[in-house]
mmCIF file of C-alpha atoms in Angstrom:
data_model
loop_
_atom_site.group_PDB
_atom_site.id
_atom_site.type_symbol
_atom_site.label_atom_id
_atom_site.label_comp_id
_atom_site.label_asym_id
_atom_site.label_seq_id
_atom_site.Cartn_x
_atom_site.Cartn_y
_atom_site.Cartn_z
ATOM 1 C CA UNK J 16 100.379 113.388 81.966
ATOM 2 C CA UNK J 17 96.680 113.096 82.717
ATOM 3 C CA UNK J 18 94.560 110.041 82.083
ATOM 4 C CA UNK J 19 92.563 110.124 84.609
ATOM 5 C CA UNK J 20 88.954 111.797 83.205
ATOM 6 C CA UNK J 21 86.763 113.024 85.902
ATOM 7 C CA UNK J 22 83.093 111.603 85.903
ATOM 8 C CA UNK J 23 81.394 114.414 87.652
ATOM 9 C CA UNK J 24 80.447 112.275 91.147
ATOM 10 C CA UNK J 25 84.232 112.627 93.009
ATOM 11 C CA UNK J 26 85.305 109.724 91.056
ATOM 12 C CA UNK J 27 88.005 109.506 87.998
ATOM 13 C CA UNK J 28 87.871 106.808 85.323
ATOM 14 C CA UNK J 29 91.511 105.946 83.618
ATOM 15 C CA UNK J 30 91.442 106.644 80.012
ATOM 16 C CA UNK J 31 95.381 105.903 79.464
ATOM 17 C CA UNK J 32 94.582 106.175 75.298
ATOM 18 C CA UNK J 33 94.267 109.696 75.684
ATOM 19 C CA UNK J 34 96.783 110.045 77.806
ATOM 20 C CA UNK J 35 99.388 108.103 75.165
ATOM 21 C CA UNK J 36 99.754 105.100 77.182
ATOM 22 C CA UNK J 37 99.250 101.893 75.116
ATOM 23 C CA UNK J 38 99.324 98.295 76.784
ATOM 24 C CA UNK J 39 100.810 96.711 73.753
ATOM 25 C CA UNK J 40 103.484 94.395 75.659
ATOM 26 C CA UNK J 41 103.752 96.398 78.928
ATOM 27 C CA UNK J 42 103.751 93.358 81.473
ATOM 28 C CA UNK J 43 107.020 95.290 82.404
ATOM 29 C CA UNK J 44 105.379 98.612 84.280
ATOM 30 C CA UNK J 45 107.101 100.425 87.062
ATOM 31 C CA UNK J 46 105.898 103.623 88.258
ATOM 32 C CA UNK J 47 108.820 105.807 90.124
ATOM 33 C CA UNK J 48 109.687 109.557 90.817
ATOM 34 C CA UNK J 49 112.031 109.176 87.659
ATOM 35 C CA UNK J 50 112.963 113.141 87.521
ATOM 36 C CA UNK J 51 112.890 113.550 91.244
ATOM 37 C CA UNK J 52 110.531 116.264 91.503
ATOM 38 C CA UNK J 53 107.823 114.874 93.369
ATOM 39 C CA UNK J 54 105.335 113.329 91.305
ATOM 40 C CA UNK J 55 105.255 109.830 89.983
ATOM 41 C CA UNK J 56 105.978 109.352 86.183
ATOM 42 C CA UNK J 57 105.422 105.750 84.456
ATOM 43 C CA UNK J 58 107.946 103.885 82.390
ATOM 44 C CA UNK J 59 106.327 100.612 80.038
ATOM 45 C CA UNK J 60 108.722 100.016 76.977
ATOM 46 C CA UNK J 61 109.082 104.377 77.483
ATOM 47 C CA UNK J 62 109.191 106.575 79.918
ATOM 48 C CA UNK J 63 105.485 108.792 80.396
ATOM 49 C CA UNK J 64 107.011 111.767 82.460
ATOM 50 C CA UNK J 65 104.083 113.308 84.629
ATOM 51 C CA UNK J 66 104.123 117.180 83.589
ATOM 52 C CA UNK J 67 101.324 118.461 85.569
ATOM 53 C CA UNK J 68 101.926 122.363 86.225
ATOM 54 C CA UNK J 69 100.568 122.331 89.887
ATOM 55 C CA UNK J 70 101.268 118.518 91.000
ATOM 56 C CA UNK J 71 100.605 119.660 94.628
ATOM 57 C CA UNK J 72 102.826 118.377 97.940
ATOM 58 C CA UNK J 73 103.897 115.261 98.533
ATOM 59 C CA UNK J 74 105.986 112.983 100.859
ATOM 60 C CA UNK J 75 108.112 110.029 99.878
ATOM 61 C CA UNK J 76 109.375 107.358 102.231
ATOM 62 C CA UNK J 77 112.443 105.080 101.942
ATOM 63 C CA UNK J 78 112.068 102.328 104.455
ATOM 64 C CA UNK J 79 114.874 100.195 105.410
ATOM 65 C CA UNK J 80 114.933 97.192 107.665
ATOM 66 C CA UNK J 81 117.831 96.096 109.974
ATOM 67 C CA UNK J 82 116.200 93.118 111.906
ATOM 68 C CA UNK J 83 113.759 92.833 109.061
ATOM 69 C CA UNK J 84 114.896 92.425 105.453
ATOM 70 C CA UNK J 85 116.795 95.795 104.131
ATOM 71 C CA UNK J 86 114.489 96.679 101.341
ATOM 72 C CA UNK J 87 111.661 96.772 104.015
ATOM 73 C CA UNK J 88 109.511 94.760 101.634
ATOM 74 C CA UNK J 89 106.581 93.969 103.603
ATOM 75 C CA UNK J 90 106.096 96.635 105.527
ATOM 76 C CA UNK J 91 103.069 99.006 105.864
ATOM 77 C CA UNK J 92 103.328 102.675 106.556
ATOM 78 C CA UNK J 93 100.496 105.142 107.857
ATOM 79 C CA UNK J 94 101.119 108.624 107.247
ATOM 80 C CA UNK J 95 99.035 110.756 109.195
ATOM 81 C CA UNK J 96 98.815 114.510 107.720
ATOM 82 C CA UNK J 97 95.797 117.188 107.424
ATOM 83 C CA UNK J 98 93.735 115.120 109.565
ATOM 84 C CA UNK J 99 93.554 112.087 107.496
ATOM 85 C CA UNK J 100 95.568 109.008 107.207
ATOM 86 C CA UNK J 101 97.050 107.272 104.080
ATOM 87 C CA UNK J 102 98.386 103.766 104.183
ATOM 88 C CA UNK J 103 100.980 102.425 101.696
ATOM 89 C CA UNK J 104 102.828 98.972 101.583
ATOM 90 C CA UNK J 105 106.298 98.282 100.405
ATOM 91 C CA UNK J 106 106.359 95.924 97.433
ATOM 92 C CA UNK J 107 109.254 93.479 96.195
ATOM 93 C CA UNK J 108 107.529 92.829 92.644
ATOM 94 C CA UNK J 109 104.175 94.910 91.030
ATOM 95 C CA UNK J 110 103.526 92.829 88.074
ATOM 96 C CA UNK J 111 105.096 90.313 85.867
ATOM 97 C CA UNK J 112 108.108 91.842 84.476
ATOM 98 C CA UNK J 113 107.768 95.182 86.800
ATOM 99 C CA UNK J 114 108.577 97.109 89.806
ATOM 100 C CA UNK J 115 107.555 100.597 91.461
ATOM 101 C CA UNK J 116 109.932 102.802 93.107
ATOM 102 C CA UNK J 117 110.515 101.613 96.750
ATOM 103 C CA UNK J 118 110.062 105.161 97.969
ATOM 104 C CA UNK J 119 106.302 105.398 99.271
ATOM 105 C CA UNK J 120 104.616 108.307 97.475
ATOM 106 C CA UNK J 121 102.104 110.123 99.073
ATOM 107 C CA UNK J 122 100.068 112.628 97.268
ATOM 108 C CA UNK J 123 99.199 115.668 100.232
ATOM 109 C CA UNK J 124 97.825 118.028 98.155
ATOM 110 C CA UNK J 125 97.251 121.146 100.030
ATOM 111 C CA UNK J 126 98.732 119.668 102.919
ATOM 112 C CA UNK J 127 101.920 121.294 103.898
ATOM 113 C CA UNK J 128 103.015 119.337 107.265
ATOM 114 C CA UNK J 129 103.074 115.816 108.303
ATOM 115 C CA UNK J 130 101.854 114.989 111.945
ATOM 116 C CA UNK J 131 103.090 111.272 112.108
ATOM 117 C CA UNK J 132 104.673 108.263 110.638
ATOM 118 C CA UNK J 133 104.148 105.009 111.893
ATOM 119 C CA UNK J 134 105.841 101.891 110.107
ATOM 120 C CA UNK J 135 104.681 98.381 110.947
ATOM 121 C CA UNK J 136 107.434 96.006 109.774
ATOM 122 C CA UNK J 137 107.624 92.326 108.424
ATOM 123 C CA UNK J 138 107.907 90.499 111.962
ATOM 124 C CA UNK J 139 105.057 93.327 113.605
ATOM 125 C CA UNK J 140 108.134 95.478 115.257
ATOM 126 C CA UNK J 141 106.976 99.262 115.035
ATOM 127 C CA UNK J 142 108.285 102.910 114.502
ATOM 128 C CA UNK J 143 106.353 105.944 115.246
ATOM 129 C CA UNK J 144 107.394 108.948 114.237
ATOM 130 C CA UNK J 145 105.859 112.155 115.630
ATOM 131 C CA UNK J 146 106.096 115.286 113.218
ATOM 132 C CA UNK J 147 105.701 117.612 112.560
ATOM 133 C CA UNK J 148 108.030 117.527 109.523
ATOM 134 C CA UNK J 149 107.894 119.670 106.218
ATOM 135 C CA UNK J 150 106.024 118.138 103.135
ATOM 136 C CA UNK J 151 107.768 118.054 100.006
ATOM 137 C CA UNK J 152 110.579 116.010 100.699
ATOM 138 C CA UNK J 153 112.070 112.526 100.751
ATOM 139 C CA UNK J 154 113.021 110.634 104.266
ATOM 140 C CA UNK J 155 114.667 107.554 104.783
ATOM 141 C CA UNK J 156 113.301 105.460 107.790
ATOM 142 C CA UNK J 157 115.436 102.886 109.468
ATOM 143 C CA UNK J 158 114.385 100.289 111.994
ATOM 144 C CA UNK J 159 116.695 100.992 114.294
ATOM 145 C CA UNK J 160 117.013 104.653 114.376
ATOM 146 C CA UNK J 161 114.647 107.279 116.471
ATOM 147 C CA UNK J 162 114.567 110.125 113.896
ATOM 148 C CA UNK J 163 114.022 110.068 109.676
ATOM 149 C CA UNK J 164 116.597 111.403 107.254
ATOM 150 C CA UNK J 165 115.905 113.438 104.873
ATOM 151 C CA UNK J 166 117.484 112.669 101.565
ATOM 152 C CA UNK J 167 116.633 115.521 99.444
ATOM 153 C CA UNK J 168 113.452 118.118 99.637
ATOM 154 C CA UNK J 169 111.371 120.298 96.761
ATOM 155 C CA UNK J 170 112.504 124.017 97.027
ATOM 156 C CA UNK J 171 110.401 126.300 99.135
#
């Protein structure tokens, strides 16, 4: 699925018609790693399965709370990888009617290892992971553990 039409300066525009996305009723949008194979698809009233032939590497995150609440809704995540740093939050509701995955997904592109993971929690406790660990993959990160665990991982 594209729908994203580059404009020639670095940045993208989103031209979801061509892409076959209407917003006739879709208050109820989720996006979510439906297929499990690393890139986020889109389901409003159907499901708009992202079929890109070279999505690139990725990292998803599963946080769960055990002083905070389990879900880990409210918690912000840095991951550190390639020299730069992207920050996601974990969200209980993403529009009337919706929700996204609660895995994180983190597009790395190129990027093949992860240097660090730090997870701020509701309440300000911390985790800090220090990597490096393998790209391409899915890890669950508890509050009260030392080490993520991986759930699943892309073929090599």
């Amino acid at each position: 699925m594209s729908g994203l039409s580059a404009q020639g300066d670095g940045s993208f525009r989103l031209d979801a018609y061509h892409a076959g996305i209407t917003t006739e009723n879709a208050w109820g949008i989720g996006a979510a790693d439906f297929d499990h194979d690393g890139d986020l698809d889109v389901f409003s009233l159907e499901l708009f399965e992202n079929t890109h032939p070279n999505p690139g590497h990725f990292l998803q995150l599963r946080v769960v709370g055990t002083t905070a609440n389990r879900f880990g809704i409210g918690a912000t995540v840095a991951v550190t990888a390639g020299g730069t740093t992207r920050i996601r939050h974990v969200q209980g509701g993403t529009g009337k009617g919706g929700q996204d995955s609660l895995y994180l997904h983190y597009g790395l592109g190129d990027v093949t290892t992860i240097d660090a993971i730090e997870v701020t929690f509701p309440g300000g406790a911390t985790a800090t992971y220090t990597g490096p660990f393998h790209a391409d993959q899915r890890l669950w990160l508890y509050q009260d553990q030392t080490a993520p665990v991986a759930s699943w991982g892309r073929p090599n």
